[in-house]
Tab-separated table of C-alpha atoms in Angstrom:
chain	number	residue	atom	x	y	z
E	1	UNK	CA	-21.451	-12.600	-28.543
E	2	UNK	CA	-21.736	-9.345	-26.643
E	3	UNK	CA	-19.317	-9.147	-23.722
E	4	UNK	CA	-20.399	-7.729	-20.347
E	5	UNK	CA	-19.412	-4.127	-19.734
E	6	UNK	CA	-16.933	-4.930	-16.956
E	7	UNK	CA	-15.087	-7.373	-19.212
E	8	UNK	CA	-14.772	-4.695	-21.898
E	9	UNK	CA	-13.491	-2.249	-19.282
E	10	UNK	CA	-10.941	-4.795	-18.116
E	11	UNK	CA	-9.709	-5.432	-21.636
E	12	UNK	CA	-9.435	-1.707	-22.330
E	13	UNK	CA	-7.481	-1.271	-19.117
E	14	UNK	CA	-4.877	-3.958	-19.759
E	15	UNK	CA	-2.614	-2.179	-22.266
E	16	UNK	CA	-2.363	0.815	-19.958
E	17	UNK	CA	-1.028	-1.356	-17.138
E	18	UNK	CA	1.621	-3.239	-19.094
E	19	UNK	CA	5.206	-2.516	-18.105
E	20	UNK	CA	4.191	-0.113	-15.324
E	21	UNK	CA	6.878	0.663	-12.742
E	22	UNK	CA	6.580	0.933	-8.969
E	23	UNK	CA	8.807	3.397	-7.119
E	24	UNK	CA	9.521	2.880	-3.410
E	25	UNK	CA	10.641	5.596	-0.995
E	26	UNK	CA	11.176	4.657	2.672
E	27	UNK	CA	11.984	7.206	5.372
E	28	UNK	CA	13.123	6.493	8.935
E	29	UNK	CA	12.984	9.697	10.951
E	30	UNK	CA	14.597	10.708	14.228
E	31	UNK	CA	14.476	8.248	17.095
E	32	UNK	CA	15.469	10.608	19.872
E	33	UNK	CA	16.893	7.685	21.844
E	34	UNK	CA	19.427	5.016	20.876
E	35	UNK	CA	16.892	2.178	21.015
E	36	UNK	CA	14.458	3.979	18.732
E	37	UNK	CA	17.213	5.087	16.352
E	38	UNK	CA	18.333	1.475	15.972
E	39	UNK	CA	14.776	0.153	15.609
E	40	UNK	CA	13.724	2.687	12.993
E	41	UNK	CA	16.902	2.228	10.945
E	42	UNK	CA	16.611	-1.558	11.138
E	43	UNK	CA	12.989	-1.530	9.960
E	44	UNK	CA	13.860	0.745	7.046
E	45	UNK	CA	16.812	-1.456	6.061
E	46	UNK	CA	14.633	-4.570	6.171
E	47	UNK	CA	12.035	-2.942	3.919
E	48	UNK	CA	14.825	-1.878	1.551
E	49	UNK	CA	16.119	-5.459	1.353
E	50	UNK	CA	12.694	-7.015	0.830
E	51	UNK	CA	11.686	-4.536	-1.867
E	52	UNK	CA	14.990	-4.742	-3.742
E	53	UNK	CA	14.644	-8.527	-3.960
E	54	UNK	CA	12.052	-7.999	-6.681
E	55	UNK	CA	12.772	-4.510	-8.035
E	56	UNK	CA	15.660	-2.693	-9.754
E	57	UNK	CA	17.743	-0.825	-7.175
E	58	UNK	CA	17.181	2.423	-9.098
E	59	UNK	CA	13.477	2.302	-8.219
E	60	UNK	CA	14.117	2.035	-4.476
E	61	UNK	CA	15.192	4.916	-2.214
E	62	UNK	CA	15.736	4.501	1.527
E	63	UNK	CA	16.564	7.444	3.784
E	64	UNK	CA	17.406	7.027	7.457
E	65	UNK	CA	19.473	8.691	10.155
E	66	UNK	CA	21.236	11.864	9.036
E	67	UNK	CA	20.082	11.278	5.447
E	68	UNK	CA	16.388	11.507	6.317
E	69	UNK	CA	16.150	15.278	6.086
E	70	UNK	CA	13.321	17.329	4.663
E	71	UNK	CA	15.549	18.371	1.755
E	72	UNK	CA	16.528	14.768	0.981
E	73	UNK	CA	12.904	13.614	1.028
E	74	UNK	CA	11.963	16.461	-1.293
E	75	UNK	CA	14.851	15.499	-3.592
E	76	UNK	CA	13.898	11.801	-3.603
E	77	UNK	CA	10.252	12.505	-4.387
E	78	UNK	CA	11.328	15.080	-6.960
E	79	UNK	CA	13.346	12.403	-8.771
E	80	UNK	CA	10.306	10.127	-8.797
E	81	UNK	CA	8.238	13.001	-10.196
E	82	UNK	CA	10.698	13.344	-13.088
E	83	UNK	CA	10.717	9.615	-13.901
E	84	UNK	CA	7.188	8.407	-13.145
E	85	UNK	CA	4.474	8.051	-15.761
E	86	UNK	CA	0.712	8.125	-15.088
E	87	UNK	CA	0.470	4.309	-15.217
E	88	UNK	CA	3.233	3.919	-12.610
E	89	UNK	CA	2.880	3.548	-8.847
E	90	UNK	CA	4.540	5.085	-5.812
E	91	UNK	CA	4.895	3.537	-2.358
E	92	UNK	CA	5.986	5.937	0.402
E	93	UNK	CA	6.630	4.434	3.839
E	94	UNK	CA	7.309	6.614	6.892
E	95	UNK	CA	8.794	5.245	10.125
E	96	UNK	CA	9.555	7.143	13.321
E	97	UNK	CA	8.012	9.704	15.637
E	98	UNK	CA	5.384	12.219	14.624
E	99	UNK	CA	3.694	15.153	16.297
E	100	UNK	CA	0.283	16.791	16.011
E	101	UNK	CA	-0.664	20.169	17.472
E	102	UNK	CA	-4.368	19.912	16.721
E	103	UNK	CA	-3.974	21.453	13.287
E	104	UNK	CA	-0.938	20.036	11.532
E	105	UNK	CA	1.007	16.790	11.606
E	106	UNK	CA	4.796	16.655	11.285
E	107	UNK	CA	7.282	13.780	11.086
E	108	UNK	CA	10.348	14.317	13.269
E	109	UNK	CA	13.485	14.640	11.124
E	110	UNK	CA	17.069	15.883	11.483
E	111	UNK	CA	16.757	19.640	10.977
E	112	UNK	CA	13.336	21.035	10.019
E	113	UNK	CA	10.417	18.635	10.403
E	114	UNK	CA	8.180	17.821	7.428
E	115	UNK	CA	4.467	18.561	7.678
E	116	UNK	CA	1.674	16.513	6.128
E	117	UNK	CA	0.627	19.544	4.070
E	118	UNK	CA	4.136	19.891	2.631
E	119	UNK	CA	4.332	16.160	1.959
E	120	UNK	CA	0.970	16.161	0.181
E	121	UNK	CA	2.202	18.980	-2.062
E	122	UNK	CA	5.253	16.896	-3.026
E	123	UNK	CA	3.119	13.842	-3.758
E	124	UNK	CA	0.678	15.860	-5.855
E	125	UNK	CA	3.533	16.700	-8.252
E	126	UNK	CA	4.207	13.024	-8.983
E	127	UNK	CA	2.428	11.853	-12.182
E	128	UNK	CA	1.948	8.278	-10.919
E	129	UNK	CA	-1.807	7.985	-10.441
E	130	UNK	CA	-1.538	4.997	-8.094
E	131	UNK	CA	-0.015	6.037	-4.780
E	132	UNK	CA	0.282	4.355	-1.399
E	133	UNK	CA	1.358	6.260	1.709
E	134	UNK	CA	2.025	4.181	4.818
E	135	UNK	CA	2.611	6.508	7.773
E	136	UNK	CA	3.726	4.353	10.688
E	137	UNK	CA	4.735	7.109	13.086
E	138	UNK	CA	3.109	8.183	16.319
E	139	UNK	CA	0.285	10.705	15.800
E	140	UNK	CA	0.180	9.608	12.144
E	141	UNK	CA	-3.619	9.749	12.108
E	142	UNK	CA	-3.235	13.514	12.138
E	143	UNK	CA	-1.735	13.361	8.633
E	144	UNK	CA	-4.630	11.556	6.975
E	145	UNK	CA	-6.841	14.551	6.140
E	146	UNK	CA	-3.988	16.312	4.354
E	147	UNK	CA	-2.776	13.229	2.479
E	148	UNK	CA	-6.017	11.655	1.283
E	149	UNK	CA	-6.768	12.019	-2.414
E	150	UNK	CA	-8.488	10.053	-5.179
E	151	UNK	CA	-6.372	7.021	-6.199
E	152	UNK	CA	-4.138	7.434	-3.153
E	153	UNK	CA	-4.261	4.773	-0.444
E	154	UNK	CA	-3.424	6.244	2.960
E	155	UNK	CA	-2.572	3.975	5.876
E	156	UNK	CA	-1.812	5.372	9.328
E	157	UNK	CA	-0.645	3.574	12.457
E	158	UNK	CA	-2.980	5.639	14.624
E	159	UNK	CA	-6.605	6.632	14.236
E	160	UNK	CA	-5.924	10.270	15.080
E	161	UNK	CA	-3.190	12.744	15.872
E	162	UNK	CA	-3.965	12.323	19.556
E	163	UNK	CA	-2.484	8.805	19.761
E	164	UNK	CA	1.038	10.075	20.448
E	165	UNK	CA	2.822	7.069	21.942
E	166	UNK	CA	5.544	5.298	19.968
E	167	UNK	CA	3.955	2.715	17.661
E	168	UNK	CA	4.682	-0.950	16.952
E	169	UNK	CA	2.745	-1.055	13.666
E	170	UNK	CA	5.925	-0.659	11.590
E	171	UNK	CA	7.335	-3.881	13.045
E	172	UNK	CA	4.372	-5.862	11.805
E	173	UNK	CA	4.195	-4.049	8.461
E	174	UNK	CA	7.740	-5.283	7.826
E	175	UNK	CA	6.640	-8.750	8.890
E	176	UNK	CA	3.763	-8.587	6.387
E	177	UNK	CA	6.293	-8.026	3.596
E	178	UNK	CA	8.373	-10.961	4.817
E	179	UNK	CA	5.761	-13.544	5.833
E	180	UNK	CA	4.074	-15.463	2.956
E	181	UNK	CA	0.967	-15.927	5.122
E	182	UNK	CA	0.158	-12.245	4.551
E	183	UNK	CA	-0.741	-13.254	0.973
E	184	UNK	CA	-4.173	-14.537	1.926
E	185	UNK	CA	-5.440	-15.117	-1.627
E	186	UNK	CA	-2.224	-17.034	-2.509
E	187	UNK	CA	-1.577	-15.215	-5.786
E	188	UNK	CA	2.039	-14.518	-4.763
E	189	UNK	CA	1.363	-10.778	-4.630
E	190	UNK	CA	0.936	-8.991	-1.311
E	191	UNK	CA	-1.581	-6.190	-1.755
E	192	UNK	CA	-1.709	-3.052	0.361
E	193	UNK	CA	-4.942	-4.336	1.903
E	194	UNK	CA	-3.422	-7.725	2.760
E	195	UNK	CA	-0.392	-6.079	4.378
E	196	UNK	CA	-2.631	-3.676	6.319
E	197	UNK	CA	-4.889	-6.484	7.555
E	198	UNK	CA	-1.900	-8.610	8.596
E	199	UNK	CA	-0.115	-5.758	10.405
E	200	UNK	CA	-3.311	-4.522	12.074
E	201	UNK	CA	-4.142	-7.988	13.382
E	202	UNK	CA	-0.596	-8.477	14.690
E	203	UNK	CA	-0.623	-5.044	16.333
E	204	UNK	CA	-3.838	-5.849	18.218
E	205	UNK	CA	-2.424	-9.235	19.263
E	206	UNK	CA	0.720	-7.527	20.585
E	207	UNK	CA	-1.254	-5.366	23.004
E	208	UNK	CA	-3.465	-8.290	24.024
E	209	UNK	CA	-0.451	-10.515	24.695
E	210	UNK	CA	1.332	-7.773	26.637
E	211	UNK	CA	-1.892	-7.093	28.553
E	212	UNK	CA	-1.537	-3.422	27.717
E	213	UNK	CA	-4.093	-0.835	26.712
E	214	UNK	CA	-3.753	-0.312	22.958
E	215	UNK	CA	-2.356	3.144	22.230
E	216	UNK	CA	-2.558	2.824	18.437
E	217	UNK	CA	-5.404	1.857	16.121
E	218	UNK	CA	-4.350	1.570	12.452
E	219	UNK	CA	-6.658	3.100	9.832
E	220	UNK	CA	-6.930	2.699	6.055
E	221	UNK	CA	-8.507	5.309	3.766
E	222	UNK	CA	-8.617	4.853	-0.015
E	223	UNK	CA	-11.721	6.677	-1.236
E	224	UNK	CA	-10.133	10.125	-1.182
E	225	UNK	CA	-12.381	11.360	1.592
E	226	UNK	CA	-13.552	10.445	5.066
E	227	UNK	CA	-11.927	9.136	8.224
E	228	UNK	CA	-11.014	5.670	6.949
E	229	UNK	CA	-11.711	2.331	8.568
E	230	UNK	CA	-9.987	-0.136	10.849
E	231	UNK	CA	-11.679	-2.999	9.003
E	232	UNK	CA	-12.121	-2.009	5.329
E	233	UNK	CA	-14.821	-3.944	3.466
E	234	UNK	CA	-17.392	-3.664	0.662
E	235	UNK	CA	-19.946	-2.854	3.353
E	236	UNK	CA	-18.193	0.346	4.465
E	237	UNK	CA	-16.796	1.168	1.014
E	238	UNK	CA	-13.129	1.227	2.065
E	239	UNK	CA	-10.390	-1.107	0.835
E	240	UNK	CA	-11.050	-1.463	-2.904
E	241	UNK	CA	-8.042	0.580	-4.065
E	242	UNK	CA	-5.877	-1.043	-1.400
E	243	UNK	CA	-6.917	-4.522	-2.547
E	244	UNK	CA	-5.991	-3.547	-6.102
E	245	UNK	CA	-2.588	-2.130	-5.130
E	246	UNK	CA	0.177	-4.709	-5.709
E	247	UNK	CA	2.670	-3.871	-2.979
E	248	UNK	CA	5.180	-6.706	-3.307
E	249	UNK	CA	5.724	-9.808	-5.426
E	250	UNK	CA	6.817	-12.995	-3.661
E	251	UNK	CA	7.741	-16.532	-4.701
E	252	UNK	CA	7.411	-17.427	-8.375
E	253	UNK	CA	5.676	-14.139	-9.158
E	254	UNK	CA	8.788	-12.244	-8.045
E	255	UNK	CA	10.916	-14.251	-10.489
E	256	UNK	CA	8.347	-13.899	-13.260
E	257	UNK	CA	8.290	-10.120	-12.841
E	258	UNK	CA	11.888	-9.950	-14.103
E	259	UNK	CA	10.921	-11.484	-17.491
E	260	UNK	CA	9.165	-9.106	-19.932
E	261	UNK	CA	6.715	-11.733	-21.202
E	262	UNK	CA	5.839	-12.972	-17.721
E	263	UNK	CA	5.653	-9.439	-16.347
E	264	UNK	CA	3.056	-8.573	-18.973
E	265	UNK	CA	1.012	-11.618	-17.930
E	266	UNK	CA	1.340	-10.689	-14.250
E	267	UNK	CA	0.049	-7.209	-14.965
E	268	UNK	CA	-2.786	-8.644	-17.039
E	269	UNK	CA	-3.658	-10.883	-14.091
E	270	UNK	CA	-3.506	-7.871	-11.744
E	271	UNK	CA	-5.932	-5.969	-13.977
E	272	UNK	CA	-8.382	-8.870	-14.024
E	273	UNK	CA	-8.165	-9.250	-10.249
E	274	UNK	CA	-8.812	-5.523	-9.914
E	275	UNK	CA	-12.004	-5.916	-11.948
E	276	UNK	CA	-13.084	-8.844	-9.781
E	277	UNK	CA	-12.484	-6.801	-6.621
E	278	UNK	CA	-14.454	-3.904	-8.090
E	279	UNK	CA	-17.299	-6.238	-9.000
E	280	UNK	CA	-17.475	-7.504	-5.404
E	281	UNK	CA	-17.839	-3.938	-4.162
E	282	UNK	CA	-20.685	-3.378	-6.645
E	283	UNK	CA	-22.488	-6.646	-5.885
E	284	UNK	CA	-25.098	-5.110	-3.592
E	285	UNK	CA	-26.335	-2.820	-6.383
E	286	UNK	CA	-26.537	-5.562	-9.048
E	287	UNK	CA	-28.991	-8.277	-9.977
E	288	UNK	CA	-27.720	-11.641	-8.746
E	289	UNK	CA	-27.728	-13.236	-12.222
E	290	UNK	CA	-25.798	-10.363	-13.762
E	291	UNK	CA	-23.250	-10.466	-10.926
E	292	UNK	CA	-22.683	-14.201	-11.375
E	293	UNK	CA	-22.367	-13.850	-15.150
E	294	UNK	CA	-19.813	-11.061	-15.001
E	295	UNK	CA	-17.873	-12.808	-12.244
E	296	UNK	CA	-17.763	-16.046	-14.247
E	297	UNK	CA	-16.480	-14.244	-17.357
E	298	UNK	CA	-13.713	-12.573	-15.389
E	299	UNK	CA	-12.761	-15.780	-13.567
E	300	UNK	CA	-12.438	-17.627	-16.890
E	301	UNK	CA	-10.108	-14.938	-18.209
E	302	UNK	CA	-8.152	-15.036	-14.958
E	303	UNK	CA	-7.788	-18.831	-15.121
E	304	UNK	CA	-6.498	-18.642	-18.698
E	305	UNK	CA	-3.990	-15.965	-17.757
E	306	UNK	CA	-2.790	-17.962	-14.757
E	307	UNK	CA	-2.369	-21.029	-16.981
E	308	UNK	CA	-0.103	-19.001	-19.252
E	309	UNK	CA	1.901	-17.836	-16.263
E	310	UNK	CA	2.315	-21.423	-15.014
E	311	UNK	CA	3.777	-22.685	-18.293
């Protein structure tokens, strides 16, 4: 029997994904005031704790306070560049204050600030082809044009560099990593898209509840070009890479990820789910019968893989 093209692509993709590693780098920049210093450091520490619950400590780097210098960030990303392979992934999370002068974005750090252009250059040297940058600072939207690239998901707390007030998005991003309800498809893996949707919804609710005019509008861009979207979907073409990006394992999947056999099955499941997501984005350009056939084939493979995981 001849298998549909997408199934063959999925099967060809699986061996590449097996035993891939995710590297996490979290940076909490200058607060300027005691309250902000404490908040930024606390958010970074919480991310560090949540990530390390399912990953080797060696794959997790957290810089805050006096450690969060431009040189230290360059060193941390340089170490990832030395260790990472093309099949690996990088998650960079930035917390703090940012500035935008109409041309260039910078994150406020002890000593020299780091510009988006400089940061993009560091990221470009990292072999990991799957990258996620979550810039949760004020004016972070000003960094998007410099950071966007094929296979890089860029999330910013603000829609532009002109939204310069301190943000609350980081608070709810941390909550997305902690709250199981962020895992909307219940596969015990929080994707970048799920975390973005959760944090964006919570951010909007915060301003509504406080009866305040929203001074931040989170944006996601994962096509490598364009201004991104507040509500990524197949209709606007944004969100596919983010949906495919496994940000954090939770529950049984977190335990399974520590066992080589189970980890291989988890990554096989991830690859199948990626193909299903891709198929959904291509649905509008396909014949209905062909879409249903390919979807059914992939769902059968996914069910078999999940059954193996549940044993």
